[in-house]
Structure formats: structure tokens, C-alpha cells
mmCIF file of C-alpha atoms and ligand atoms in Angstrom:
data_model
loop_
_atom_site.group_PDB
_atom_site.id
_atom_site.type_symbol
_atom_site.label_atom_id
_atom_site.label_comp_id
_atom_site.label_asym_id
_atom_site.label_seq_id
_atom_site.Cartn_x
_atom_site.Cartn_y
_atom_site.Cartn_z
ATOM 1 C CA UNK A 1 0.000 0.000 0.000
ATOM 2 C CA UNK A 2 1.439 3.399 -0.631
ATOM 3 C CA UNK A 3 0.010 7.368 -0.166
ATOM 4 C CA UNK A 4 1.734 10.262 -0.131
ATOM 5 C CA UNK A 5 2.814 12.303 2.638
ATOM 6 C CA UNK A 6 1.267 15.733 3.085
ATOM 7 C CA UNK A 7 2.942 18.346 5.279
ATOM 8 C CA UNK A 8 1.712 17.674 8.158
ATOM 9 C CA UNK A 9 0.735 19.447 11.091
ATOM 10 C CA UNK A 10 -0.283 19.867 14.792
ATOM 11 C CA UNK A 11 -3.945 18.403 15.249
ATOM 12 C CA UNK A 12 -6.488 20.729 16.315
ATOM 13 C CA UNK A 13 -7.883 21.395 19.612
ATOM 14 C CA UNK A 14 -11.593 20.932 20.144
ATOM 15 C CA UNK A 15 -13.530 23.170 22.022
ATOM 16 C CA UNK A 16 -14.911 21.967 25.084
ATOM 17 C CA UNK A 17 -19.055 21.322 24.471
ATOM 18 C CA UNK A 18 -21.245 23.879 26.692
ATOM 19 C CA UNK A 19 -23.267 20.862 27.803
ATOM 20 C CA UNK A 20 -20.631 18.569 28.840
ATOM 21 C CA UNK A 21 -20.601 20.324 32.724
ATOM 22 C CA UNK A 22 -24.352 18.994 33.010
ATOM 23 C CA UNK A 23 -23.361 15.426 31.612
ATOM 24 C CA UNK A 24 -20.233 15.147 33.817
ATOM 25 C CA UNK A 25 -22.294 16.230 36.885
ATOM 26 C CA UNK A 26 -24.556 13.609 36.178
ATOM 27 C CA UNK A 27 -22.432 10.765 35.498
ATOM 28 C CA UNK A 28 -20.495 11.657 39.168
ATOM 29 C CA UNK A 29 -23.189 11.634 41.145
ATOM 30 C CA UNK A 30 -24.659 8.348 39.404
ATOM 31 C CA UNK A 31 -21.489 6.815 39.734
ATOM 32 C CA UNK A 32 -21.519 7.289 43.429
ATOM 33 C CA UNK A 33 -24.905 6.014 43.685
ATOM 34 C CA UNK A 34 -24.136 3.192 42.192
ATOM 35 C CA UNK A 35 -20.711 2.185 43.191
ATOM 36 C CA UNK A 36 -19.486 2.586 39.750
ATOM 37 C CA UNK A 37 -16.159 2.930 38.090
ATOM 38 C CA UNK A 38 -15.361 4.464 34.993
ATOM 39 C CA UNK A 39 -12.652 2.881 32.632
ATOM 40 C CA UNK A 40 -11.027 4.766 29.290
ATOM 41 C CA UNK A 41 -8.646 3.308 27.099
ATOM 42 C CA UNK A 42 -5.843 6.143 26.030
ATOM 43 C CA UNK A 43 -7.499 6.202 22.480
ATOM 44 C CA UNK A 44 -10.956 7.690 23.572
ATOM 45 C CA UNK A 45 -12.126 11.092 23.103
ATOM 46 C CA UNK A 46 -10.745 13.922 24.987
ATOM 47 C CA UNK A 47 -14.358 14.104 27.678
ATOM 48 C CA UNK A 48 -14.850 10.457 28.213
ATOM 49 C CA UNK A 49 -10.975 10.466 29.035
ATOM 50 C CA UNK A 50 -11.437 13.502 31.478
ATOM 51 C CA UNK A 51 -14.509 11.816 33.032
ATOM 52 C CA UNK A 52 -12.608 8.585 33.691
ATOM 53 C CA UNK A 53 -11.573 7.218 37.277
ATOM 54 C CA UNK A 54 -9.036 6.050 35.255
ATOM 55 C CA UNK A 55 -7.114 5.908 32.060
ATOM 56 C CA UNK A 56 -4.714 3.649 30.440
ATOM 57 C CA UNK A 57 -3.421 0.810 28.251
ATOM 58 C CA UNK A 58 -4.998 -2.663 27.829
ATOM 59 C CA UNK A 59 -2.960 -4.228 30.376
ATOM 60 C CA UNK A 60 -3.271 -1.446 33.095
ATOM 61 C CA UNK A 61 -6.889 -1.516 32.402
ATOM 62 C CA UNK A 62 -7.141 -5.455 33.021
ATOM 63 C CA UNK A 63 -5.049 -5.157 36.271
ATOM 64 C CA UNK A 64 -7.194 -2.180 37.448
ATOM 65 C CA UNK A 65 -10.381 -4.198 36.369
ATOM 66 C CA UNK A 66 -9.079 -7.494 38.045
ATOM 67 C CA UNK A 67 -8.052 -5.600 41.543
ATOM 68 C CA UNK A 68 -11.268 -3.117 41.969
ATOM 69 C CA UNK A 69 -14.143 -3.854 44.125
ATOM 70 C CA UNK A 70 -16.635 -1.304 42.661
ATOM 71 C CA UNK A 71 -20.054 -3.215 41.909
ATOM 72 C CA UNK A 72 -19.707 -1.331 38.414
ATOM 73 C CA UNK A 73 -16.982 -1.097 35.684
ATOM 74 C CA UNK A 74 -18.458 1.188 32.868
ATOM 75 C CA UNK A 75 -15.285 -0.013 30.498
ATOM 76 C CA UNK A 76 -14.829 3.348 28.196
ATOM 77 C CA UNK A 77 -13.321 1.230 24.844
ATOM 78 C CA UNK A 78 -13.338 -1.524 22.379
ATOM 79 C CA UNK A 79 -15.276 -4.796 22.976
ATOM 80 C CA UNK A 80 -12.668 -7.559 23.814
ATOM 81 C CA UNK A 81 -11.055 -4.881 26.263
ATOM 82 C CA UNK A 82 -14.757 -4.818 28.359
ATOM 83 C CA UNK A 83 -14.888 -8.299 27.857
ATOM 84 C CA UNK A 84 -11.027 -8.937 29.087
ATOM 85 C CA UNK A 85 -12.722 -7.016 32.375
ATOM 86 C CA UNK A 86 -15.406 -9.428 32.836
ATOM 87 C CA UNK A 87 -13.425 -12.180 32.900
ATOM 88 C CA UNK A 88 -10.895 -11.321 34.928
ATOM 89 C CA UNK A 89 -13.881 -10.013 37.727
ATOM 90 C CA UNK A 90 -16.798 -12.014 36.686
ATOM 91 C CA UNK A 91 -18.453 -10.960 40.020
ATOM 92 C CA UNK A 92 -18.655 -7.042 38.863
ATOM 93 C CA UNK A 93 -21.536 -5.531 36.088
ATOM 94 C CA UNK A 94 -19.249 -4.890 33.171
ATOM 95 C CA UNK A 95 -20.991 -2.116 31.179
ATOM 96 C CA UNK A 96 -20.447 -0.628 28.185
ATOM 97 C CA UNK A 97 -21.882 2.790 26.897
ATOM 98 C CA UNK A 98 -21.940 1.540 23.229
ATOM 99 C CA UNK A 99 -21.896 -2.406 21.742
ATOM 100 C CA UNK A 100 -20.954 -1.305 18.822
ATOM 101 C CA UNK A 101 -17.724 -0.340 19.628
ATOM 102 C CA UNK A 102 -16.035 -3.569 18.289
ATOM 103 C CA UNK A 103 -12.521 -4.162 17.232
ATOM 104 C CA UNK A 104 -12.214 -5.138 13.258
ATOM 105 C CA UNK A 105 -8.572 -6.776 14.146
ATOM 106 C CA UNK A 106 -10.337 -8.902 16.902
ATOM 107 C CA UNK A 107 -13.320 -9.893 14.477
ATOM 108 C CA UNK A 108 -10.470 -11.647 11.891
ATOM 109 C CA UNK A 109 -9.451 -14.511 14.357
ATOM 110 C CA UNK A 110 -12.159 -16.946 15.229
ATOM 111 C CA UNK A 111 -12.237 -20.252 17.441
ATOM 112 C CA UNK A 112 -12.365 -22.461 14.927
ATOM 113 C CA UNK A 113 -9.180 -20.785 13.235
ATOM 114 C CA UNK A 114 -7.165 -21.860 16.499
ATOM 115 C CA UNK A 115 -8.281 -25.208 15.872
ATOM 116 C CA UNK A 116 -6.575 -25.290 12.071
ATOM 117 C CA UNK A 117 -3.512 -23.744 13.279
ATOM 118 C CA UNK A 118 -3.125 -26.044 16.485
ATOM 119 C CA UNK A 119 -3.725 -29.342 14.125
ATOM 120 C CA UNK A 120 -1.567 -27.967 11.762
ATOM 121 C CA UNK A 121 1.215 -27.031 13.966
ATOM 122 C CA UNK A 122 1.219 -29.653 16.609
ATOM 123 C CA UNK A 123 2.625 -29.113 20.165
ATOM 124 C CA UNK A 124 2.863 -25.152 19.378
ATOM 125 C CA UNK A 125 1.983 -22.593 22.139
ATOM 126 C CA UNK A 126 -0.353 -20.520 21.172
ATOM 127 C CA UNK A 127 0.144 -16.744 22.437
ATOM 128 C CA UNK A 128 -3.025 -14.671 21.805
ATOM 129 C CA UNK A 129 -2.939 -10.750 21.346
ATOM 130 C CA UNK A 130 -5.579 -9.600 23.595
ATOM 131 C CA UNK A 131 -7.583 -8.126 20.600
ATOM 132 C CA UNK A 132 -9.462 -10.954 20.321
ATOM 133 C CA UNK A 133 -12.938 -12.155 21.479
ATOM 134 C CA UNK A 134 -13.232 -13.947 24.396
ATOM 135 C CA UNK A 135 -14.113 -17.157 22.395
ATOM 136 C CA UNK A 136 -10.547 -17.040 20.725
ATOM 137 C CA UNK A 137 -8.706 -16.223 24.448
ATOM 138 C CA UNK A 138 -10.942 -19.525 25.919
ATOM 139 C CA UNK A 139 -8.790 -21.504 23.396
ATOM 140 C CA UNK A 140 -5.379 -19.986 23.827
ATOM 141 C CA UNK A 141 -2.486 -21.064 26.504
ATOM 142 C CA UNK A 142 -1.110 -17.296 27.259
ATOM 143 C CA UNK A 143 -2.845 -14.031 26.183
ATOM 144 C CA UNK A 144 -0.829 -10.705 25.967
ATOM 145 C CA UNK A 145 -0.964 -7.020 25.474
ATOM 146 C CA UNK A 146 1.364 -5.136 23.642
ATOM 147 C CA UNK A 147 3.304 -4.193 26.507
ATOM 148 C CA UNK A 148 4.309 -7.195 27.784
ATOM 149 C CA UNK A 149 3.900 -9.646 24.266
ATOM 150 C CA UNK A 150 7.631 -9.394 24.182
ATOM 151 C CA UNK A 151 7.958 -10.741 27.898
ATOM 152 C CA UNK A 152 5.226 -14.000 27.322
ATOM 153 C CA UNK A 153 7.239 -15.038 24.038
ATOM 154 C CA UNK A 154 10.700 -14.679 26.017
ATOM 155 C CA UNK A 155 8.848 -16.983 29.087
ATOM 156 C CA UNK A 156 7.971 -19.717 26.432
ATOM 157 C CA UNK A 157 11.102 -22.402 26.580
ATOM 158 C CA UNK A 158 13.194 -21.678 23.317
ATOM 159 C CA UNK A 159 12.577 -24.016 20.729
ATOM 160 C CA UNK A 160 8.750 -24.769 21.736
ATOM 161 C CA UNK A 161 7.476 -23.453 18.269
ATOM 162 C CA UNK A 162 5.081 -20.208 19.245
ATOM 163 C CA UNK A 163 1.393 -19.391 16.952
ATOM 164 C CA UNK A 164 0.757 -16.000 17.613
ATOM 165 C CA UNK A 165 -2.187 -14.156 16.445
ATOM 166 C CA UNK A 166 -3.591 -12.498 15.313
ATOM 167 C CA UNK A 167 -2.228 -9.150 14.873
ATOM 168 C CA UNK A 168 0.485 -9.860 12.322
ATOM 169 C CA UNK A 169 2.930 -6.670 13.043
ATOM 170 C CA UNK A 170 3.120 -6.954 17.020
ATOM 171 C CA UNK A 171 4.111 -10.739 16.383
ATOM 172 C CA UNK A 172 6.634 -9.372 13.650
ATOM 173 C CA UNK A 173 7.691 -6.136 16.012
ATOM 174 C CA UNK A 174 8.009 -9.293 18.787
ATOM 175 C CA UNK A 175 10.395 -11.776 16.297
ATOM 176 C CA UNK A 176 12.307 -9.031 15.904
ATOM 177 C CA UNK A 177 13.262 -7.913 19.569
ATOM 178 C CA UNK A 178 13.284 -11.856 20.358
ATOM 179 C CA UNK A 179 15.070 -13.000 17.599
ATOM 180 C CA UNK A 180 12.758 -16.105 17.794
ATOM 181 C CA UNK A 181 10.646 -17.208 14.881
ATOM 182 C CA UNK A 182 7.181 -17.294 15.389
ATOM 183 C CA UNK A 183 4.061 -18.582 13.569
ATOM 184 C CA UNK A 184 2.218 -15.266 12.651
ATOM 185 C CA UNK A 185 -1.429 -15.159 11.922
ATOM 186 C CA UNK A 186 -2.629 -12.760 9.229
ATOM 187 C CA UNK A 187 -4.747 -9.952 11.699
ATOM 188 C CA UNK A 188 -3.839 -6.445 10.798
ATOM 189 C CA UNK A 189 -5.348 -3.411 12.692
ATOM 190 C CA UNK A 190 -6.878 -1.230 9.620
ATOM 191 C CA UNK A 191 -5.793 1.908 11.557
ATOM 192 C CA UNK A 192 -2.266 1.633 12.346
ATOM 193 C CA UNK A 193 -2.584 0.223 8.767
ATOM 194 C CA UNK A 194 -2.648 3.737 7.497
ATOM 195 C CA UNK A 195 0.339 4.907 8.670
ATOM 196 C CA UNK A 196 3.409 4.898 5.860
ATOM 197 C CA UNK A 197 7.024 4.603 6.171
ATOM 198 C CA UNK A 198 6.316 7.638 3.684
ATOM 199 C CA UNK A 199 4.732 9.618 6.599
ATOM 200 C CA UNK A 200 7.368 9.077 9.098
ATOM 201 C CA UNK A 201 9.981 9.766 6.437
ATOM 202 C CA UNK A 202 8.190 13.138 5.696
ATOM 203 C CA UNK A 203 7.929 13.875 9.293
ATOM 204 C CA UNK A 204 11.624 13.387 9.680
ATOM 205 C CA UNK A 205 12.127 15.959 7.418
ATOM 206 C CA UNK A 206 9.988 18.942 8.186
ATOM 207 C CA UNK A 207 10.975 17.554 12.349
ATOM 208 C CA UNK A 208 14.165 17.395 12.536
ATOM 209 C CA UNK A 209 14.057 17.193 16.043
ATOM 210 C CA UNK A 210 10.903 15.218 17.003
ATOM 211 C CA UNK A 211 10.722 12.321 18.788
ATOM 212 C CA UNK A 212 8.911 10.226 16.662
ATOM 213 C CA UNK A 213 6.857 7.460 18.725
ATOM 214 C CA UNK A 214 4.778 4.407 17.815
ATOM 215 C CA UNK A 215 2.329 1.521 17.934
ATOM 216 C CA UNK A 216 4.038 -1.598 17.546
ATOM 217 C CA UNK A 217 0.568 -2.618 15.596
ATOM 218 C CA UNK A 218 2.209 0.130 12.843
ATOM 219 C CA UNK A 219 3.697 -1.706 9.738
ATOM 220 C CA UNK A 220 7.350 -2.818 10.061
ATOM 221 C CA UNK A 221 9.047 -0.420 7.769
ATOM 222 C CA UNK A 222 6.938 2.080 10.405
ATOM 223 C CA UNK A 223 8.362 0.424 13.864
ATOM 224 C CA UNK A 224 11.568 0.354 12.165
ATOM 225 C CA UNK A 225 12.165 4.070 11.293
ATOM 226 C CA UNK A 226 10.537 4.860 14.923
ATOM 227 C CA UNK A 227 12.540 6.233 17.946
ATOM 228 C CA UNK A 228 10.090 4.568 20.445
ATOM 229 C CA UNK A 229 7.930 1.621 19.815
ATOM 230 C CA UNK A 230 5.712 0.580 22.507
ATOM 231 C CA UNK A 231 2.027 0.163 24.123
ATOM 232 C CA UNK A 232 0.359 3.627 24.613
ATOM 233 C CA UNK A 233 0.783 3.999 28.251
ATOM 234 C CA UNK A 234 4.223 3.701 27.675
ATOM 235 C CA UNK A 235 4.441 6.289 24.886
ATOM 236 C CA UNK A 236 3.102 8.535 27.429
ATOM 237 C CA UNK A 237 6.000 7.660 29.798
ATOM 238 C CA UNK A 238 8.772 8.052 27.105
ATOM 239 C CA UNK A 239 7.256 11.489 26.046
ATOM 240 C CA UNK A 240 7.186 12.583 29.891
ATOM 241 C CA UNK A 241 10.698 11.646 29.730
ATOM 242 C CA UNK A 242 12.096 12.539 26.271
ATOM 243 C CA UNK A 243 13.499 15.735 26.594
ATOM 244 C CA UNK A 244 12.249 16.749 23.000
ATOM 245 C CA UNK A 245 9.995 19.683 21.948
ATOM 246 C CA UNK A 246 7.808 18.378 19.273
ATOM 247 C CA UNK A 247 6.371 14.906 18.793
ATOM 248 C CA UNK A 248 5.433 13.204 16.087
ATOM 249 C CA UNK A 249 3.082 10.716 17.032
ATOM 250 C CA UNK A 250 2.444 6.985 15.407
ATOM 251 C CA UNK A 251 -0.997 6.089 16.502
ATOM 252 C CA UNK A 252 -4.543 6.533 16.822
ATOM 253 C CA UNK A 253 -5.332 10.176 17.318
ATOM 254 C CA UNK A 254 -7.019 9.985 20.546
ATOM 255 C CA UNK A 255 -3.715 9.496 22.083
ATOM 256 C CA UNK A 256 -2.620 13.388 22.081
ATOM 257 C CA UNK A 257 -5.234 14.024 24.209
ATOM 258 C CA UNK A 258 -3.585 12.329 26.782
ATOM 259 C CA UNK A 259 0.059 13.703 25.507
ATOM 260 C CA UNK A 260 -1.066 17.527 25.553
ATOM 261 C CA UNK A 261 -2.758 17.192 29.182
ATOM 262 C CA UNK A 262 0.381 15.502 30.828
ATOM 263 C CA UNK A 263 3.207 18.022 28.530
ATOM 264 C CA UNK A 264 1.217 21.306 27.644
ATOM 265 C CA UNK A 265 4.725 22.788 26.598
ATOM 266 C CA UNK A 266 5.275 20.190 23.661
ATOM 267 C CA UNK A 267 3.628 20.197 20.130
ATOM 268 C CA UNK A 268 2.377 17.129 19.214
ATOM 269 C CA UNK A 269 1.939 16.046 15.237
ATOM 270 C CA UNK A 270 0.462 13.024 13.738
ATOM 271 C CA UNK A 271 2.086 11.244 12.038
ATOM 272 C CA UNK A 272 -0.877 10.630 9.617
ATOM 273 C CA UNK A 273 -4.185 12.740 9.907
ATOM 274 C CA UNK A 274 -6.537 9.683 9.379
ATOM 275 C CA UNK A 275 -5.405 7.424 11.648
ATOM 276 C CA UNK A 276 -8.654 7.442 13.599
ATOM 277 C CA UNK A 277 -10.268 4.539 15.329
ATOM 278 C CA UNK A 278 -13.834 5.152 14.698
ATOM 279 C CA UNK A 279 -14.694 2.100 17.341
ATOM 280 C CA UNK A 280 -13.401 3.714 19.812
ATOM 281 C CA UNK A 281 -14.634 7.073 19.151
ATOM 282 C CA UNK A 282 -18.497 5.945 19.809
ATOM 283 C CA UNK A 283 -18.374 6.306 22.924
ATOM 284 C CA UNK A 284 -19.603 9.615 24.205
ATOM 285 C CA UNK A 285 -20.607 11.498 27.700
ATOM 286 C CA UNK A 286 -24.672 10.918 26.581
ATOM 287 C CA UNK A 287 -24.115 7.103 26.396
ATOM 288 C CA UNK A 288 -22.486 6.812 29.727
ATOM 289 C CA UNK A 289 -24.476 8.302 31.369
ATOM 290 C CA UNK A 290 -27.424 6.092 30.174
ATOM 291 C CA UNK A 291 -24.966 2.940 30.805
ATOM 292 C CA UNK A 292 -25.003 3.908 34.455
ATOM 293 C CA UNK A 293 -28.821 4.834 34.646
ATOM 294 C CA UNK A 294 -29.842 1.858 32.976
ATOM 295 C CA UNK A 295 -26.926 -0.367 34.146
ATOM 296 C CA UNK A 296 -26.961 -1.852 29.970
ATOM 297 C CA UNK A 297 -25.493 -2.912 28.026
ATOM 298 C CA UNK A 298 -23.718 -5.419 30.026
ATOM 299 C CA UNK A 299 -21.026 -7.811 29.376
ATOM 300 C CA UNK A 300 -22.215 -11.583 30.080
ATOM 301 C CA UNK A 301 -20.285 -14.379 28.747
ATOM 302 C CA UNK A 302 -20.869 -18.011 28.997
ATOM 303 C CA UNK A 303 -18.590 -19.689 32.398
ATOM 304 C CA UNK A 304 -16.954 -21.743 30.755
ATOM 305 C CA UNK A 305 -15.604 -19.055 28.331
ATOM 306 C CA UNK A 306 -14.871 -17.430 31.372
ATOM 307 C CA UNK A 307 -12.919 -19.619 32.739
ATOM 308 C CA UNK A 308 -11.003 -20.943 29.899
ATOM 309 C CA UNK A 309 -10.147 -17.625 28.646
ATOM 310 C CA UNK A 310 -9.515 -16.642 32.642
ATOM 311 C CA UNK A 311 -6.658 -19.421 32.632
ATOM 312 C CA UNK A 312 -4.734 -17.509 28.735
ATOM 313 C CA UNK A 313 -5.224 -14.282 30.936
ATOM 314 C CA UNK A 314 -4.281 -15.074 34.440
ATOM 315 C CA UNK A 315 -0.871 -16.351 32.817
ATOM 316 C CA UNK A 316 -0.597 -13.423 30.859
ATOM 317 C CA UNK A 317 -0.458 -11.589 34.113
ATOM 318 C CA UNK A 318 1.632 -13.762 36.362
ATOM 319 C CA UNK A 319 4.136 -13.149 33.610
ATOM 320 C CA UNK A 320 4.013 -9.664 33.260
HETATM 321 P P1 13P B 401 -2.598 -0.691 24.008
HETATM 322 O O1 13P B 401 -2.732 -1.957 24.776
HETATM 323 O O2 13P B 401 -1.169 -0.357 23.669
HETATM 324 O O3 13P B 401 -3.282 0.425 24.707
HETATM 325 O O4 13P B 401 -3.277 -0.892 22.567
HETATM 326 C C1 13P B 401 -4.595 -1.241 22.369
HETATM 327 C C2 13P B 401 -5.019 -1.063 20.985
HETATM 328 O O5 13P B 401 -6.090 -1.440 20.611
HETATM 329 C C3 13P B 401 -4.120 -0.414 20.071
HETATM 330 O O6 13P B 401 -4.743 -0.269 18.832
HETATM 331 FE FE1 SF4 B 402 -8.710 -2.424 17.136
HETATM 332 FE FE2 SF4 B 402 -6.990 -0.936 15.766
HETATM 333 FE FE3 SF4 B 402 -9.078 0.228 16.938
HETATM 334 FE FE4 SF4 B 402 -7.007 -0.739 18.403
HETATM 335 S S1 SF4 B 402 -6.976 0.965 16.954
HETATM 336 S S2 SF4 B 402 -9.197 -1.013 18.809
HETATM 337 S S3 SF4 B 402 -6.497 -2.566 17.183
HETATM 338 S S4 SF4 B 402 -9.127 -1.284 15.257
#
């Protein structure tokens, strides 16, 4: 696939809506009434973010999901990430303020798909990106994020041949800071798909000086031209870090929210201007505030997904 680069610039800022005060009101006094937490991935939109108990990256979100005691986790995301919550607290409400919020990388791996690659690559572990429904997890051995999928394949003796799916570019990104060959599924995320070894190229040049950061679900000629590859929490921490001025980011766009509220003296540019998750962007204030009024919709699984696909996760954290 190939585009090419326009000059590219700092994203906009978006004013804050007039009506948001009354929503946010709202949603904290429901949440208190009914012993509620509110979850946000990094990648939602700037209010959902800013009315979130807390914010982070898949695996921070399952640990704070697994650990709270709230009766309520309104999970502010993508689908497998609400239903990663569920399983790892099956005795909580998991709601979500909208189903559709789905992951298209999740929806290419299926059960029946592990089945194929386990008969046709007997005695291999299979490692499963969390991006994946529940049904694929229940069928896995280890599960793992992409801040830790380097850390699962190095626990897995060497020579035990490793399936990994499905994303296709975090199992490449992971044979190459391994050095171990793995069996790679074809799963792609169509957003980080956009993003060109053109773009970063262009942004070198008009940036000189950026620190150019990204998604290890980016294509490899993306990773490879990168200065920091890594989950999106922890592009956060390198940027809090890095001592540079301007960033050029290589992800989904809702991730310079986060970077301009934690360093309002850097400028941050993306590194493509279409590299927007429209899953995750359906969530809004309105529809989490009826998830908490109406306590819907909620994530229920069947228990012995839950605890097949609790075993592939509880590894995934013992090992991280
Ligand atoms: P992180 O686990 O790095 O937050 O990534 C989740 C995701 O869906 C990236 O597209
Ligand atoms: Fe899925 Fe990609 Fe959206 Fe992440 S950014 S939720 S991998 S489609």
C-alpha cells in the first residue's frame, strides 16, 4: 500500500461542548450512587478520558479491572477490552456505553481458526494478542498485550514453536526484539494500517528534532524508522521523559489528548491525519451516562468461556 505524505501538522484542539458540565455532573453523582467505576482506554475522546476514574493501556486496564471492588466497571473502549474485564472479575456488572464499539482486528481470528492452526502445527503454544474475542482467548495457553507480548514469548522455553495471532505486526515487532521465529497469523489493525514509512519519512524531514513514537501494531518499515515503539501507556511515559519539543506521534489520534494534558509545553503532530479509530470514538458522555442509569449494556459471557479464557489471561499476568 502506498500514499503520499502531506505536510503535516499539529492536530487541532476541540472546544470543550457547553453541555458537557451537566453530563459530567450527572455521570459523578450516578457513579456514586451506584458504586461505579469508569474505565477509558488512552485512544478515547478527549471528555470520556477527562470523566474517567481512570485511564490507560490494555494491560493497566485489566489489572485495574481485576483488583477493583466497585459493583460497576463502565469499560470506556473496544469490545474484547470490556470483555477482558469481565473475565478477569466475573463478580462485577461490566458495562459498556456503546456495543458497537467492536474491534475489526479482533473480528479476523475466530475459534475455529485456532483449531486449524493447532492441528496444523502440533505441540505449538499458542500466544493470543488480547484483541481478540473472548471465544478465541478460551482456546489460547497465554494471552498478551502489547506491553508485555515481548515478555510471554521470552517466558515460552526456546525451541517450543510459538502461533501467535492475530495481529500480524506486534508478532513481527516481537520476532524481531526476540530473535525467535514465530508462527504469525494474518490480523492487521486497519488503523495503524494507514500509517506509511512515507509519513514518518516526511515527518523526519519537516521535524528534525521530534521524537517520533509508535504503535508496535504500525507496519514494520513504520516500527523500524521509529525512535520509540511501545504500548500507549508507555508512549506517554517516554514522552514525559524525552526531553524533545515536538512529537510526532504513530498512533490513533485519541492518544494526544492524553500527551497535551500531561506536557502542555510540547507540540504534538500526527504522524498521519486519518489514523482514527472510529470504534473507539463511539463512545460519548450521553451514552455513559445512560450505561449507568440503565446499568446496559452489560457484558455476560458463557462460564466456561470465562474460565477458559480466565486461565490464557491469568498467565498473561503472572508473567508480566
Ligand atoms: P494498548 O494496549 O497499547 O493500549 O493498545 C490497544 C489497541 O487497541 C491499540 O490499537
Ligand atoms: Fe482495534 Fe486498531 Fe481500533 Fe485498536 S486501533 S481497537 S487494534 S481497530
Amino acid at each position: 500500500m502506498t500514499n503520499t505524505p502531506t505536510v503535516l501538522v499539529p492536530l487541532a484542539h476541540q472546544e470543550a461542548d457547553p453541555s458537557a458540565a451537566f453530563l459530567v455532573e450527572r455521570i459523578q453523582s450516578l457513579k456514586k450512587e451506584r458504586n461505579a467505576i469508569i474505565l477509558a482506554h488512552n485512544y478515547q475522546i478527549g471528555e470520556v478520558q477527562d470523566v474517567a476514574d481512570y485511564i490507560g493501556d490494555s494491560l493497566e486496564l485489566a489489572r485495574f479491572a481485576a483488583r477493583t471492588d466497585a459493583d460497576t466497571i463502565v469499560f470506556c473502549g473496544v469490545h474484547f477490552m470490556a470483555e477482558t474485564a469481565k473475565i478477569l472479575n466475573p463478580g462485577r456488572h461490566v458495562v459498556v456505553p456503546d456495543l458497537k464499539a467492536g474491534c475489526p482486528m479482533s473480528d479476523m481470528i475466530t475459534p475455529e481458526e485456532v483449531d486449524r492452526l493447532r492441528e496444523k502445527h502440533p505441540g505449538a503454544v499458542v500466544v493470543t494478542y488480547v484483541n481478540s474475542p473472548a471465544s478465541v482467548k478460551a482456546k489460547s495457553d497465554i494471552c498478551c498485550t502489547s506491553a508485555n507480548a515481548v515478555r510471554i514469548v521470552q517466558s515460552i522455553p526456546e525451541g517450543t514453536p510459538v502461533i501467535f495471532i492475530p495481529d500480524q505486526f506486534l508478532g513481527d515487532y516481537v520476532q524481531r526484539a526476540t530473535g525467535r521465529s514465530l508462527i504469525l497469523f494474518e490480523g492487521f489493525c486497519p488503523t495503524h494500517m494507514r500509517i506509511m514509512a512515507a509519513d514518518i519519512d516526511q515527518a523526519r524531514h519537516q521535524y528534525p528534532e521530534a521524537l517520533v513514537i509508535a504503535h508496535p501494531e504500525c507496519q514494520p518499515d513504520v516500527a523500524i524508522k521509529s525512535d520509540v515503539v511501545a504500548s500507549t501507556s508507555r508512549m506517554a511515559s517516554a514522552v514525559r521523559e524525552s526531553a524533545a519539543r515536538t512529537v510526532v506521534v504513530g498512533t490513533e489520534l485519541g492518544m494526544i489528548h492524553r500527551l497535551r494534558k500531561e506536557n502542555p509545553e510540547k507540540e504534538f503532530i500526527p504522524a498521519c491525519s486519518t489514523c482514527d479509530c472510529s470504534n473507539m470514538k463511539v463512545n460519548s458522555l450521553e451514552k455513559i451516562l445512560w450505561a449507568l442509569e440503565d446499568l446496559s449494556p452489560e457484558i455476560l459471557l458463557p462460564e466456561e468461556i470465562i474460565r477458559d479464557a480466565r486461565t490464557a489471561l491469568d498467565r498473561m499476568l503472572e508473567n508480566s
